[in-house]
Coordinates of N, CA and C in Angstrom, one line a residue:
M1 N -160.0 41.9 101.6 CA -159.8 40.8 100.8 C -161.1 40.2 100.4
N2 N -161.2 39.8 99.2 CA -162.4 39.2 98.6 C -162.6 37.8 99.1
T3 N -163.6 37.6 100.0 CA -163.8 36.3 100.6 C -164.4 35.3 99.7
E4 N -165.2 35.8 98.7 CA -165.8 34.9 97.7 C -164.7 34.1 96.8
L5 N -163.8 34.8 96.4 CA -162.8 34.2 95.5 C -161.6 33.7 96.3
A6 N -161.4 34.2 97.6 CA -160.2 33.8 98.3 C -160.0 32.4 98.6
R7 N -161.0 31.7 99.2 CA -160.9 30.3 99.6 C -159.7 30.0 100.4
N8 N -159.4 30.7 101.4 CA -158.3 30.4 102.4 C -156.9 30.5 101.8
V9 N -156.7 31.4 100.8 CA -155.4 31.5 100.2 C -154.3 31.9 101.1
D10 N -154.7 32.6 102.2 CA -153.8 33.1 103.2 C -153.2 31.9 104.0
D11 N -153.8 30.8 104.0 CA -153.4 29.6 104.7 C -152.3 28.8 104.0
L12 N -152.1 29.2 102.8 CA -151.1 28.5 101.9 C -149.6 28.9 102.3
S13 N -148.8 27.9 102.5 CA -147.4 28.2 102.7 C -146.7 28.4 101.5
L14 N -145.4 28.9 101.5 CA -144.7 29.0 100.2 C -144.4 27.6 99.7
D15 N -144.2 26.6 100.5 CA -144.0 25.3 100.0 C -145.3 24.8 99.3
D16 N -146.5 25.1 99.8 CA -147.8 24.8 99.2 C -147.8 25.4 97.8
V17 N -147.5 26.7 97.7 CA -147.5 27.5 96.5 C -146.6 26.8 95.5
R18 N -145.3 26.5 96.0 CA -144.3 26.0 95.1 C -144.8 24.6 94.5
N19 N -145.4 23.8 95.4 CA -145.9 22.4 95.0 C -147.0 22.6 93.9
M20 N -148.0 23.6 94.2 CA -149.0 23.8 93.2 C -148.5 24.3 91.9
G21 N -147.5 25.2 92.0 CA -146.9 25.7 90.7 C -146.4 24.6 89.9
E22 N -145.6 23.7 90.5 CA -145.1 22.5 89.9 C -146.2 21.7 89.2
I23 N -147.2 21.4 90.0 CA -148.3 20.6 89.5 C -149.0 21.3 88.3
F24 N -149.3 22.6 88.5 CA -150.0 23.3 87.3 C -149.1 23.3 86.1
V25 N -147.8 23.4 86.1 CA -146.9 23.4 84.9 C -147.0 21.9 84.4
K26 N -146.8 21.0 85.2 CA -146.9 19.6 84.7 C -148.2 19.2 84.0
S27 N -149.3 19.8 84.5 CA -150.6 19.5 83.9 C -150.7 19.9 82.4
G28 N -149.9 20.9 82.1 CA -150.0 21.3 80.6 C -151.2 22.1 80.2
F29 N -152.0 22.4 81.2 CA -153.2 23.1 81.0 C -153.0 24.7 80.9
F30 N -151.9 25.2 81.4 CA -151.6 26.6 81.4 C -150.4 27.0 80.6
K31 N -150.7 27.2 79.3 CA -149.7 27.5 78.3 C -148.8 28.7 78.6
D32 N -149.2 29.6 79.4 CA -148.5 30.8 79.7 C -147.5 30.6 80.9
A33 N -147.6 29.4 81.5 CA -146.7 29.1 82.6 C -145.8 27.9 82.2
R34 N -144.7 28.2 81.6 CA -143.8 27.1 81.1 C -143.0 26.5 82.1
N35 N -142.8 27.2 83.2 CA -142.0 26.6 84.4 C -142.7 27.0 85.7
A36 N -142.2 26.3 86.8 CA -142.8 26.4 88.1 C -142.7 27.9 88.6
S37 N -141.6 28.6 88.3 CA -141.4 29.9 88.7 C -142.6 30.9 88.1
Q38 N -142.8 30.7 86.9 CA -143.9 31.5 86.3 C -145.2 31.2 86.9
A39 N -145.6 30.0 87.2 CA -146.8 29.6 87.9 C -146.9 30.2 89.3
I40 N -145.8 30.1 90.0 CA -145.7 30.6 91.4 C -145.9 32.1 91.4
V41 N -145.4 32.9 90.4 CA -145.6 34.3 90.4 C -147.1 34.6 90.2
K42 N -147.7 33.8 89.2 CA -149.2 34.0 89.0 C -150.0 33.7 90.3
I43 N -149.7 32.6 91.0 CA -150.4 32.2 92.2 C -150.2 33.3 93.3
L44 N -148.9 33.9 93.4 CA -148.7 34.9 94.4 C -149.4 36.2 94.1
L45 N -149.4 36.6 92.8 CA -150.2 37.7 92.4 C -151.6 37.5 92.6
G46 N -152.2 36.4 92.3 CA -153.5 36.1 92.6 C -153.8 36.2 94.1
R47 N -152.9 35.8 94.9 CA -153.1 35.9 96.3 C -153.2 37.3 96.8
E48 N -152.4 38.2 96.2 CA -152.5 39.6 96.5 C -153.9 40.2 96.3
L49 N -154.5 39.6 95.2 CA -155.8 40.0 94.8 C -157.0 39.3 95.5
G50 N -156.5 38.3 96.4 CA -157.5 37.4 97.1 C -158.1 36.3 96.2
L51 N -157.4 35.8 95.3 CA -157.9 34.8 94.4 C -157.3 33.4 94.8
S52 N -158.1 32.4 94.4 CA -157.6 31.0 94.6 C -156.5 30.7 93.6
P53 N -155.7 29.8 93.8 CA -154.6 29.5 92.8 C -155.2 29.1 91.5
V54 N -156.2 28.4 91.3 CA -156.8 27.9 90.1 C -157.3 29.2 89.3
I55 N -158.0 30.0 90.0 CA -158.5 31.3 89.4 C -157.4 32.2 89.0
A56 N -156.3 32.2 89.8 CA -155.1 33.1 89.3 C -154.5 32.5 88.1
M57 N -154.4 31.1 88.0 CA -153.7 30.5 86.9 C -154.6 30.7 85.6
T58 N -155.9 30.7 85.7 CA -156.8 30.8 84.5 C -157.1 32.2 84.1
S59 N -157.0 33.2 85.1 CA -157.4 34.6 84.8 C -156.4 35.6 84.8
I60 N -155.1 35.3 85.2 CA -154.0 36.2 85.1 C -153.0 35.8 84.2
H61 N -152.6 36.7 83.3 CA -151.5 36.3 82.3 C -150.4 37.4 82.4
I62 N -149.2 36.9 82.5 CA -148.1 37.8 82.6 C -147.5 38.1 81.2
V63 N -147.5 39.3 80.8 CA -147.1 39.7 79.4 C -146.1 40.8 79.6
E64 N -144.9 40.6 79.1 CA -143.8 41.6 79.1 C -143.6 42.1 80.6
G65 N -143.7 41.1 81.5 CA -143.6 41.4 83.0 C -144.7 42.2 83.7
K66 N -145.8 42.4 83.0 CA -147.0 43.0 83.5 C -148.2 42.0 83.5
P67 N -149.0 42.1 84.6 CA -150.2 41.2 84.6 C -151.3 41.7 83.8
E68 N -151.9 40.8 83.0 CA -153.2 41.1 82.3 C -154.2 40.2 83.0
L69 N -155.3 40.8 83.4 CA -156.4 40.1 84.0 C -157.5 39.9 83.0
S70 N -158.2 38.7 83.1 CA -159.3 38.5 82.2 C -160.4 39.5 82.5
A71 N -161.2 39.8 81.5 CA -162.3 40.9 81.7 C -163.3 40.3 82.7
N72 N -163.5 39.0 82.6 CA -164.5 38.4 83.6 C -164.0 38.5 85.0
L73 N -162.7 38.4 85.2 CA -162.1 38.5 86.5 C -162.2 40.1 87.0
L74 N -161.9 40.9 86.1 CA -162.1 42.4 86.5 C -163.5 42.6 86.9
A75 N -164.4 42.2 86.0 CA -165.9 42.5 86.4 C -166.2 41.8 87.7
S76 N -165.7 40.6 88.0 CA -166.0 40.0 89.2 C -165.5 40.7 90.4
L77 N -164.2 41.3 90.2 CA -163.7 42.0 91.4 C -164.5 43.3 91.6
V78 N -165.0 43.9 90.6 CA -165.8 45.1 90.7 C -167.1 44.8 91.4
K79 N -167.8 43.7 90.9 CA -169.1 43.3 91.5 C -169.0 42.9 93.0
Q80 N -167.8 42.2 93.3 CA -167.7 41.7 94.7 C -167.1 42.8 95.6
S81 N -166.8 43.9 95.1 CA -166.3 44.9 95.9 C -167.4 45.6 96.8
A82 N -167.0 45.9 98.0 CA -168.0 46.6 98.9 C -168.4 48.0 98.5
R83 N -167.5 48.6 97.7 CA -167.7 50.0 97.3 C -168.2 50.2 95.9
Y84 N -167.9 49.3 95.0 CA -168.1 49.5 93.6 C -169.0 48.5 92.9
D85 N -169.6 49.0 91.8 CA -170.4 48.1 91.0 C -170.4 48.7 89.6
Y86 N -170.9 48.0 88.6 CA -171.0 48.5 87.3 C -172.3 48.1 86.6
R87 N -172.7 48.8 85.6 CA -173.9 48.5 84.9 C -173.6 48.7 83.4
V88 N -173.8 47.7 82.6 CA -173.6 47.8 81.1 C -174.8 48.7 80.6
R89 N -174.5 49.8 80.1 CA -175.6 50.7 79.6 C -175.9 50.5 78.1
E90 N -174.8 50.1 77.3 CA -175.1 49.9 75.9 C -174.1 48.8 75.5
T91 N -174.6 47.9 74.7 CA -173.7 46.9 74.1 C -174.2 46.6 72.7
S92 N -173.3 46.6 71.8 CA -173.6 46.3 70.4 C -172.4 45.8 69.7
N93 N -172.5 45.5 68.5 CA -171.3 45.0 67.8 C -170.3 46.2 67.4
T94 N -170.7 47.4 67.8 CA -169.8 48.6 67.5 C -169.5 49.4 68.7
A95 N -170.1 49.2 69.8 CA -169.8 50.0 71.0 C -170.3 49.3 72.3
C96 N -169.5 49.6 73.4 CA -169.9 49.2 74.8 C -169.7 50.3 75.7
T97 N -170.7 50.7 76.4 CA -170.6 51.7 77.4 C -171.0 51.1 78.8
I98 N -170.2 51.3 79.8 CA -170.4 50.8 81.1 C -170.4 52.0 82.1
D99 N -171.4 52.0 82.9 CA -171.4 53.0 84.0 C -170.7 52.4 85.2
F100 N -169.9 53.1 85.9 CA -169.2 52.7 87.1 C -169.8 53.4 88.3
I101 N -170.1 52.6 89.4 CA -170.8 53.1 90.4 C -170.0 52.9 91.7
Q102 N -170.0 54.0 92.5 CA -169.2 53.9 93.8 C -170.2 54.3 94.8
D103 N -170.3 53.5 95.9 CA -171.1 53.8 97.0 C -172.6 54.2 96.7
G104 N -173.1 53.5 95.5 CA -174.4 53.6 95.1 C -174.7 54.7 94.0
E105 N -173.6 55.5 93.7 CA -173.8 56.5 92.7 C -172.9 56.4 91.5
V106 N -173.4 56.7 90.3 CA -172.6 56.7 89.1 C -171.5 57.7 89.2
V107 N -170.2 57.2 89.1 CA -169.1 58.2 89.2 C -168.4 58.4 87.9
G108 N -168.8 57.6 86.9 CA -168.2 57.8 85.6 C -168.6 56.7 84.6
E109 N -168.2 56.8 83.4 CA -168.6 55.8 82.4 C -167.3 55.5 81.6
S110 N -167.4 54.4 81.0 CA -166.3 54.0 80.0 C -167.0 53.5 78.7
T111 N -166.5 54.0 77.7 CA -167.0 53.6 76.3 C -165.8 53.2 75.5
F112 N -166.0 52.0 74.8 CA -165.0 51.6 73.9 C -165.8 51.3 72.6
L113 N -165.3 51.8 71.5 CA -165.9 51.6 70.1 C -165.0 50.8 69.2
I114 N -165.6 50.2 68.3 CA -164.8 49.4 67.2 C -163.9 50.4 66.6
D115 N -164.3 51.7 66.4 CA -163.4 52.7 65.8 C -162.2 52.9 66.7
D116 N -162.4 52.8 68.0 CA -161.2 52.9 68.9 C -160.2 51.7 68.7
A117 N -160.7 50.5 68.5 CA -159.9 49.4 68.2 C -159.2 49.6 66.9
K118 N -159.9 50.0 65.9 CA -159.2 50.2 64.6 C -158.1 51.3 64.7
R119 N -158.5 52.4 65.4 CA -157.5 53.5 65.6 C -156.2 53.0 66.3
A120 N -156.4 52.1 67.3 CA -155.3 51.6 68.1 C -154.6 50.4 67.3
R121 N -155.1 50.0 66.2 CA -154.6 49.0 65.3 C -154.6 47.6 66.0
I122 N -155.6 47.4 66.7 CA -155.8 46.1 67.4 C -156.9 45.3 66.8
Y123 N -157.7 46.0 65.9 CA -158.8 45.3 65.2 C -158.2 44.6 64.0
R124 N -158.5 43.3 63.9 CA -158.1 42.5 62.8 C -159.2 41.8 62.1
E125 N -159.5 42.1 60.9 CA -160.6 41.4 60.1 C -160.5 39.9 60.2
G126 N -161.5 39.3 60.5 CA -161.4 37.8 60.7 C -161.0 37.3 62.0
G127 N -160.5 38.2 62.9 CA -160.0 37.9 64.2 C -161.2 37.9 65.2
A128 N -160.7 37.9 66.5 CA -161.6 37.9 67.6 C -162.5 39.2 67.6
W129 N -162.1 40.3 67.0 CA -162.9 41.5 67.0 C -164.0 41.4 66.1
T130 N -164.0 40.6 65.0 CA -165.0 40.3 64.1 C -165.9 39.1 64.6
R131 N -165.3 38.2 65.2 CA -166.0 37.0 65.7 C -166.8 37.3 67.0
Y132 N -166.2 38.0 67.9 CA -166.7 38.3 69.2 C -166.7 39.8 69.6
P133 N -167.3 40.7 68.7 CA -167.2 42.1 69.0 C -167.7 42.5 70.4
K134 N -168.9 42.0 70.8 CA -169.4 42.4 72.1 C -168.5 42.1 73.2
A135 N -167.9 40.9 73.2 CA -167.0 40.5 74.2 C -165.8 41.3 74.2
M136 N -165.2 41.6 73.0 CA -163.9 42.3 73.0 C -164.2 43.9 73.4
L137 N -165.3 44.4 73.0 CA -165.6 45.8 73.4 C -165.9 45.9 75.0
F138 N -166.6 44.8 75.5 CA -166.8 44.8 76.9 C -165.5 44.7 77.7
A139 N -164.5 43.9 77.2 CA -163.2 43.7 77.9 C -162.5 45.0 78.0
R140 N -162.5 45.8 76.8 CA -161.7 47.0 76.8 C -162.4 48.1 77.5
A141 N -163.7 48.1 77.5 CA -164.4 49.2 78.2 C -164.3 48.9 79.7
M142 N -164.4 47.7 80.1 CA -164.2 47.3 81.5 C -162.8 47.7 82.1
S143 N -161.7 47.3 81.4 CA -160.4 47.7 81.9 C -160.2 49.1 81.9
Q144 N -160.6 49.8 80.9 CA -160.5 51.3 80.9 C -161.2 51.9 82.0
G145 N -162.4 51.5 82.3 CA -163.3 52.0 83.4 C -162.7 51.7 84.7
V146 N -162.2 50.5 84.9 CA -161.6 50.1 86.2 C -160.4 51.0 86.5
R147 N -159.5 51.2 85.5 CA -158.4 52.1 85.7 C -158.8 53.5 86.0
A148 N -159.9 54.0 85.4 CA -160.3 55.4 85.6 C -161.1 55.6 86.9
H149 N -162.0 54.6 87.2 CA -163.0 54.9 88.2 C -162.9 54.1 89.5
C150 N -162.2 52.9 89.4 CA -162.1 52.1 90.6 C -160.8 51.3 90.7
P151 N -159.6 52.0 90.5 CA -158.3 51.3 90.4 C -157.9 50.5 91.7
D152 N -158.6 50.8 92.8 CA -158.1 50.1 94.0 C -158.8 48.7 94.0
V153 N -159.6 48.3 93.1 CA -160.1 46.8 93.1 C -158.9 46.0 92.8
G154 N -158.0 46.5 92.1 CA -156.8 45.7 91.7 C -155.7 45.9 92.8
T155 N -156.0 46.4 93.9 CA -155.1 46.6 95.1 C -153.8 47.4 94.6
G156 N -153.9 48.3 93.7 CA -152.8 49.0 93.3 C -152.1 48.5 92.1
C157 N -152.4 47.3 91.7 CA -151.8 46.6 90.5 C -152.3 47.2 89.3
P158 N -151.4 47.6 88.3 CA -152.0 48.2 87.0 C -153.0 47.1 86.5
V159 N -154.0 47.6 85.9 CA -155.0 46.7 85.4 C -155.1 46.8 83.8
Y160 N -154.8 45.6 83.2 CA -154.9 45.5 81.8 C -155.8 44.2 81.5
T161 N -156.5 44.2 80.5 CA -157.1 43.0 80.0 C -156.3 42.3 79.0
E162 N -156.6 41.0 78.7 CA -155.8 40.2 77.8 C -155.7 41.0 76.5
G163 N -154.5 41.0 76.0 CA -154.1 41.6 74.7 C -153.7 43.1 74.8
E164 N -154.0 43.8 75.9 CA -153.7 45.2 75.9 C -152.2 45.5 75.9
I165 N -151.4 44.6 76.5 CA -150.0 44.9 76.6 C -149.3 44.4 75.3
S166 N -149.7 43.2 75.0 CA -149.1 42.5 73.8 C -149.6 43.0 72.5
G167 N -150.9 43.5 72.5 CA -151.6 43.9 71.3 C -152.3 42.7 70.5
D168 N -152.1 41.5 71.2 CA -152.7 40.3 70.7 C -154.0 40.0 71.2
D169 N -155.0 40.5 70.5 CA -156.4 40.3 71.0 C -156.9 39.1 70.4
G170 N -156.4 37.9 70.8 CA -156.9 36.7 70.4 C -158.4 36.4 70.9
P171 N -158.8 35.2 70.6 CA -160.2 34.9 71.1 C -160.3 34.9 72.6
P172 N -161.3 35.4 73.2 CA -161.4 35.5 74.6 C -161.3 34.2 75.2
K173 N -160.6 34.1 76.4 CA -160.3 32.9 77.1 C -161.7 32.4 77.7
A174 N -162.5 33.3 78.2 CA -163.8 32.9 78.8 C -164.8 34.0 78.1
K175 N -165.8 33.5 77.5 CA -166.7 34.3 76.9 C -167.5 35.2 77.9
A176 N -167.3 36.6 77.7 CA -168.0 37.5 78.5 C -169.5 37.5 78.2
T177 N -170.3 37.4 79.2 CA -171.8 37.4 79.0 C -172.3 38.8 79.2
V178 N -172.7 39.4 78.1 CA -173.2 40.8 78.2 C -174.6 40.8 77.5
T179 N -175.6 41.2 78.3 CA -177.0 41.3 77.7 C -177.4 42.7 77.6

């Protein structure tokens, strides 16, 4: 379990989780959790990943019954893993390549191109792909690489980033910092 992000989530009872779910929904801050049951599912899924309830609420989105994790959360899970790491090798407005490292050695790479987004019909002129191309390319390269090279950072949970299931690549929830 990831102790940096966990913050004693194992100590929460189901009543604690239920109460938090109700509070999160009443706050109105989490538009994808319209009722307590949806919030509770997100909190429990986050718990499986070792996340605090607030991180789960802000970084996990359930789309068509499948979890989408923010790119920043995926990157954090990889960085905080004892076995894995990543290094952004190339980033531009047209491409992002990430090297994935296991036990200190590069085990593979993941590249995502603007042309890939266009071919997949997720690129929309004037949308997030034109306003934040580096962040969008990073998100897709990260999720693709985690699925291929370190799927166990998601503890067996299928790994998708925001928009991969729904095809709605809106503006990034949290701006990915890529240098």
